[in-house]
Amino acid sequence: MTEHLATEDDRLPDATAHLVTVFEHLRAEHEALVAEAEETAAQERRGTMNEWSSASPRPPTP
């Protein structure tokens, strides 16, 4: 994490520095949530396919 500090007289760079820090945290959290969602979706697809294949046999193809 990068911490950007500004002087007491200049609030805009201070606010900007805090926003940059917040967005750095949000990016890491977003990446973790996307990875978790992809893993969960893959597990659900595998579970659905396993349930479908074991629930009823496929009809023979002509």
CSV table of N, CA and C in Angstrom, one decimal:
chain,number,residue,atom,x,y,z
A,1,MET,N,0.9,-1.2,0.0
A,1,MET,CA,0.0,0.0,0.0
A,1,MET,C,0.9,1.2,0.0
A,2,THR,N,0.5,2.2,-0.8
A,2,THR,CA,1.3,3.5,-0.8
A,2,THR,C,0.5,4.5,0.0
A,3,GLU,N,1.2,5.2,0.8
A,3,GLU,CA,0.6,6.3,1.6
A,3,GLU,C,1.2,7.6,1.1
A,4,HIS,N,0.3,8.4,0.7
A,4,HIS,CA,0.7,9.7,0.1
A,4,HIS,C,0.3,10.8,1.2
A,5,LEU,N,1.3,11.5,1.7
A,5,LEU,CA,1.0,12.5,2.7
A,5,LEU,C,1.1,13.9,2.1
A,6,ALA,N,0.3,14.9,2.6
A,6,ALA,CA,0.3,16.2,2.2
A,6,ALA,C,0.4,17.2,3.4
A,7,THR,N,0.7,18.4,3.1
A,7,THR,CA,0.8,19.4,4.2
A,7,THR,C,-0.5,19.8,4.7
A,8,GLU,N,-0.6,20.4,5.9
A,8,GLU,CA,-1.8,20.8,6.5
A,8,GLU,C,-2.5,21.9,5.7
A,9,ASP,N,-1.7,22.7,5.0
A,9,ASP,CA,-2.2,23.9,4.2
A,9,ASP,C,-2.9,23.4,2.9
A,10,ASP,N,-2.6,22.3,2.4
A,10,ASP,CA,-3.1,21.9,1.1
A,10,ASP,C,-4.0,20.7,1.2
A,11,ARG,N,-5.3,20.9,1.3
A,11,ARG,CA,-6.2,19.8,1.5
A,11,ARG,C,-6.5,19.0,0.2
A,12,LEU,N,-6.5,19.6,-0.9
A,12,LEU,CA,-6.8,18.9,-2.1
A,12,LEU,C,-5.8,17.7,-2.4
A,13,PRO,N,-4.5,17.9,-2.3
A,13,PRO,CA,-3.6,16.8,-2.4
A,13,PRO,C,-3.8,15.7,-1.3
A,14,ASP,N,-4.2,16.2,-0.1
A,14,ASP,CA,-4.4,15.3,0.9
A,14,ASP,C,-5.6,14.4,0.6
A,15,ALA,N,-6.7,15.0,0.1
A,15,ALA,CA,-7.9,14.3,-0.2
A,15,ALA,C,-7.6,13.3,-1.4
A,16,THR,N,-6.8,13.8,-2.3
A,16,THR,CA,-6.4,13.0,-3.5
A,16,THR,C,-5.6,11.8,-3.0
A,17,ALA,N,-4.7,12.0,-2.1
A,17,ALA,CA,-3.9,10.9,-1.6
A,17,ALA,C,-4.7,9.9,-0.9
A,18,HIS,N,-5.7,10.3,-0.1
A,18,HIS,CA,-6.6,9.3,0.6
A,18,HIS,C,-7.4,8.6,-0.4
A,19,LEU,N,-7.9,9.2,-1.5
A,19,LEU,CA,-8.7,8.5,-2.5
A,19,LEU,C,-7.8,7.5,-3.2
A,20,VAL,N,-6.6,7.8,-3.5
A,20,VAL,CA,-5.7,6.9,-4.2
A,20,VAL,C,-5.5,5.6,-3.3
A,21,THR,N,-5.3,5.9,-2.0
A,21,THR,CA,-5.2,4.8,-1.1
A,21,THR,C,-6.4,3.9,-1.0
A,22,VAL,N,-7.6,4.5,-1.0
A,22,VAL,CA,-8.9,3.8,-1.0
A,22,VAL,C,-9.0,2.9,-2.2
A,23,PHE,N,-8.7,3.5,-3.4
A,23,PHE,CA,-8.9,2.8,-4.7
A,23,PHE,C,-7.9,1.6,-4.7
A,24,GLU,N,-6.7,1.8,-4.2
A,24,GLU,CA,-5.8,0.7,-4.1
A,24,GLU,C,-6.3,-0.5,-3.3
A,25,HIS,N,-7.0,-0.2,-2.2
A,25,HIS,CA,-7.6,-1.2,-1.4
A,25,HIS,C,-8.8,-1.9,-2.2
A,26,LEU,N,-9.6,-1.0,-2.8
A,26,LEU,CA,-10.7,-1.5,-3.5
A,26,LEU,C,-10.3,-2.4,-4.7
A,27,ARG,N,-9.3,-2.1,-5.4
A,27,ARG,CA,-8.8,-2.9,-6.5
A,27,ARG,C,-8.5,-4.3,-6.0
A,28,ALA,N,-7.7,-4.4,-4.9
A,28,ALA,CA,-7.3,-5.7,-4.4
A,28,ALA,C,-8.6,-6.5,-3.9
A,29,GLU,N,-9.5,-5.8,-3.3
A,29,GLU,CA,-10.7,-6.5,-2.9
A,29,GLU,C,-11.6,-6.9,-4.1
A,30,HIS,N,-11.7,-6.1,-5.1
A,30,HIS,CA,-12.4,-6.5,-6.3
A,30,HIS,C,-11.8,-7.7,-7.0
A,31,GLU,N,-10.5,-7.7,-7.1
A,31,GLU,CA,-9.8,-8.9,-7.7
A,31,GLU,C,-10.1,-10.1,-6.9
A,32,ALA,N,-10.1,-10.1,-5.5
A,32,ALA,CA,-10.3,-11.2,-4.7
A,32,ALA,C,-11.8,-11.7,-4.9
A,33,LEU,N,-12.7,-10.7,-5.0
A,33,LEU,CA,-14.1,-11.1,-5.1
A,33,LEU,C,-14.4,-11.7,-6.5
A,34,VAL,N,-13.8,-11.2,-7.5
A,34,VAL,CA,-13.9,-11.8,-8.9
A,34,VAL,C,-13.4,-13.2,-8.9
A,35,ALA,N,-12.2,-13.4,-8.3
A,35,ALA,CA,-11.6,-14.8,-8.3
A,35,ALA,C,-12.5,-15.7,-7.5
A,36,GLU,N,-13.1,-15.3,-6.4
A,36,GLU,CA,-14.0,-16.1,-5.6
A,36,GLU,C,-15.3,-16.4,-6.4
A,37,ALA,N,-15.8,-15.5,-7.1
A,37,ALA,CA,-17.0,-15.7,-7.9
A,37,ALA,C,-16.8,-16.6,-9.0
A,38,GLU,N,-15.6,-16.5,-9.7
A,38,GLU,CA,-15.3,-17.4,-10.8
A,38,GLU,C,-15.1,-18.9,-10.3
A,39,GLU,N,-14.5,-19.0,-9.1
A,39,GLU,CA,-14.3,-20.4,-8.5
A,39,GLU,C,-15.6,-21.0,-8.1
A,40,THR,N,-16.5,-20.1,-7.5
A,40,THR,CA,-17.8,-20.6,-7.1
A,40,THR,C,-18.7,-21.0,-8.3
A,41,ALA,N,-18.6,-20.2,-9.4
A,41,ALA,CA,-19.4,-20.5,-10.6
A,41,ALA,C,-18.9,-21.8,-11.2
A,42,ALA,N,-17.6,-22.0,-11.2
A,42,ALA,CA,-17.0,-23.3,-11.8
A,42,ALA,C,-17.5,-24.5,-11.0
A,43,GLN,N,-17.5,-24.3,-9.7
A,43,GLN,CA,-17.9,-25.4,-8.8
A,43,GLN,C,-19.4,-25.7,-9.0
A,44,GLU,N,-20.2,-24.7,-9.2
A,44,GLU,CA,-21.6,-24.9,-9.4
A,44,GLU,C,-21.9,-25.5,-10.8
A,45,ARG,N,-21.1,-25.1,-11.8
A,45,ARG,CA,-21.3,-25.8,-13.1
A,45,ARG,C,-20.9,-27.2,-13.0
A,46,ARG,N,-19.8,-27.6,-12.3
A,46,ARG,CA,-19.4,-29.0,-12.2
A,46,ARG,C,-20.5,-29.7,-11.4
A,47,GLY,N,-21.0,-29.1,-10.4
A,47,GLY,CA,-22.1,-29.8,-9.6
A,47,GLY,C,-23.3,-30.0,-10.4
A,48,THR,N,-23.7,-29.0,-11.2
A,48,THR,CA,-24.9,-29.1,-12.1
A,48,THR,C,-24.7,-30.2,-13.1
A,49,MET,N,-23.6,-30.3,-13.7
A,49,MET,CA,-23.3,-31.3,-14.7
A,49,MET,C,-23.3,-32.7,-14.1
A,50,ASN,N,-22.7,-32.8,-12.9
A,50,ASN,CA,-22.7,-34.1,-12.2
A,50,ASN,C,-24.1,-34.5,-11.8
A,51,GLU,N,-24.9,-33.6,-11.3
A,51,GLU,CA,-26.3,-33.9,-11.0
A,51,GLU,C,-27.1,-34.3,-12.2
A,52,TRP,N,-26.9,-33.6,-13.3
A,52,TRP,CA,-27.6,-33.8,-14.5
A,52,TRP,C,-27.3,-35.2,-15.1
A,53,SER,N,-26.0,-35.5,-15.1
A,53,SER,CA,-25.6,-36.8,-15.7
A,53,SER,C,-26.0,-38.0,-14.8
A,54,SER,N,-26.1,-37.8,-13.5
A,54,SER,CA,-26.4,-38.9,-12.7
A,54,SER,C,-27.9,-39.0,-12.5
A,55,ALA,N,-28.7,-38.0,-12.8
A,55,ALA,CA,-30.1,-38.0,-12.6
A,55,ALA,C,-30.9,-38.9,-13.6
A,56,SER,N,-30.5,-38.7,-14.9
A,56,SER,CA,-31.2,-39.5,-15.9
A,56,SER,C,-30.2,-39.8,-17.0
A,57,PRO,N,-30.2,-41.0,-17.5
A,57,PRO,CA,-29.3,-41.4,-18.6
A,57,PRO,C,-29.8,-40.7,-19.8
A,58,ARG,N,-28.8,-40.4,-20.7
A,58,ARG,CA,-29.1,-39.8,-22.0
A,58,ARG,C,-29.7,-40.8,-22.9
A,59,PRO,N,-30.6,-40.3,-23.7
A,59,PRO,CA,-31.2,-41.3,-24.7
A,59,PRO,C,-30.2,-41.6,-25.8
A,60,PRO,N,-30.2,-42.8,-26.3
A,60,PRO,CA,-29.2,-43.1,-27.3
A,60,PRO,C,-29.4,-42.2,-28.5
A,61,THR,N,-28.3,-41.9,-29.1
A,61,THR,CA,-28.3,-41.1,-30.3
A,61,THR,C,-28.4,-42.0,-31.6
A,62,PRO,N,-29.3,-41.6,-32.5
A,62,PRO,CA,-29.5,-42.4,-33.7
A,62,PRO,C,-28.4,-42.4,-34.6
